[in-house]
Each structure stands twice: as structure tokens, then as C-alpha cells.
Coordinates of C-alpha atoms in Angstrom, one line a residue:
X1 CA 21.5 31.8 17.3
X2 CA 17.6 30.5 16.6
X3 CA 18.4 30.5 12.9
X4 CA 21.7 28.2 13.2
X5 CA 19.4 25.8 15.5
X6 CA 16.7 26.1 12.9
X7 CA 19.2 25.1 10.4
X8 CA 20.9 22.2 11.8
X9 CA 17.7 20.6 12.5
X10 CA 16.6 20.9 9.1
X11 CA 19.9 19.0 8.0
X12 CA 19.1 16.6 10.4
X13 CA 16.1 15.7 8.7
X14 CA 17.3 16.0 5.5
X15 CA 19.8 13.3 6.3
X16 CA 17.6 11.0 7.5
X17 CA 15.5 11.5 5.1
X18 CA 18.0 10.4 2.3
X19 CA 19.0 7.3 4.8
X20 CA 15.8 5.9 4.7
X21 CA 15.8 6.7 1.1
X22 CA 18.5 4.7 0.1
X23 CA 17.7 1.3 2.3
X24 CA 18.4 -1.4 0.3
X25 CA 14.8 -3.3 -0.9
X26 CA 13.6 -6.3 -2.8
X27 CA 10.6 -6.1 -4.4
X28 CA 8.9 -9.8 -4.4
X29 CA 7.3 -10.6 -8.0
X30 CA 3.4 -10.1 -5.8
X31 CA 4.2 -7.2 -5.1
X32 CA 5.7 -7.3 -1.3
X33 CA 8.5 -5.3 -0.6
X34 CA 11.0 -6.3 1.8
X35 CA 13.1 -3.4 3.3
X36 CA 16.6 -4.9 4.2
X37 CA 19.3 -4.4 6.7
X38 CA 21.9 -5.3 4.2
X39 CA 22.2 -6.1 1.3
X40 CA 20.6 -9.5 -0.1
X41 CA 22.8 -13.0 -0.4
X42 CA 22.3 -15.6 -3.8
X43 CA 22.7 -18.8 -3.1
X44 CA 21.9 -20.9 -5.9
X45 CA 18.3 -20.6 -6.8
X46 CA 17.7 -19.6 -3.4
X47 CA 18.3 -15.4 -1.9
X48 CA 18.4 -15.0 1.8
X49 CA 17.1 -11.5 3.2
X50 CA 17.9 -10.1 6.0
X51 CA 14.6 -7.7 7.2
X52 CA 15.1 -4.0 8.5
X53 CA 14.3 -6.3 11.9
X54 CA 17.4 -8.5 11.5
X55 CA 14.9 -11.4 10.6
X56 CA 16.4 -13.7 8.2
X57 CA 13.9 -14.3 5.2
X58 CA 14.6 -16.9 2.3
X59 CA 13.1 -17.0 -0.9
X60 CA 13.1 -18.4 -4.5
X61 CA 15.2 -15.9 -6.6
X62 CA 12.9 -16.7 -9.5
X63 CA 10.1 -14.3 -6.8
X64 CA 12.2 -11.6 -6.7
X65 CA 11.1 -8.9 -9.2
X66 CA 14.4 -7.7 -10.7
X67 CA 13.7 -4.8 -12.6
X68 CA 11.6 -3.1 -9.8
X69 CA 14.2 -4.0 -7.2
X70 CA 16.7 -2.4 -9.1

């Protein structure tokens, strides 16, 4: 019985570990990088972020770094 507890709280953390993995960043051409709630919005020159916080962040796209956000 310990060892099935020991087990499913290891794949607890696992998971969560790969969730916070795969949040969705932008990587700002200084160096900043902005951990987003979902994904990021183009419009025109301009790309609107929404922060892990639900703040809304707008920026230039020329300042986002596009080969390290990728």
C-alpha cells in the first residue's frame, strides 16, 4: 500500500513537472522572458501577452526574439 502511495505521488510531480515545462514563453530580444497564460496575439506590428498573472502586456513584435521563443 506505501509503495502505490509512493508511486502516485511521484506521477504527481512528474506531471507537473512537464506542465510547467511546456508553458508557453516569449523571450523579449533583452533577454526577458515572459511566461504566458496563453498563447501570444499579433496584431499588426504590435503582440499582446497575456502574463502567467493574467496581466496583459503589449509589445513591439520587432522585440520579440523569435528563434529563442521558439
Amino acid at each position: 500500500m506505501k509503495s502505490v502511495r509512493y508511486a502516485v505521488a511521484v506521477l504527481v510531480l512528474a506531471s507537473g513537472a512537464v506542465f510547467a515545462l511546456a508553458q508557453d514563453v516569449v523571450v523579449l530580444k533583452g533577454g526577458t522572458v515572459v511566461l504566458l497564460k496563453q498563447p501570444w496575439v499579433r496584431r499588426g506590428n504590435t503582440a499582446y501577452l497575456t502574463r502567467a498573472d493574467g496581466t496583459l502586456l503589449s509589445v513591439p513584435v520587432s522585440e520579440i526574439d523569435r528563434d529563442a521563443t521558439a
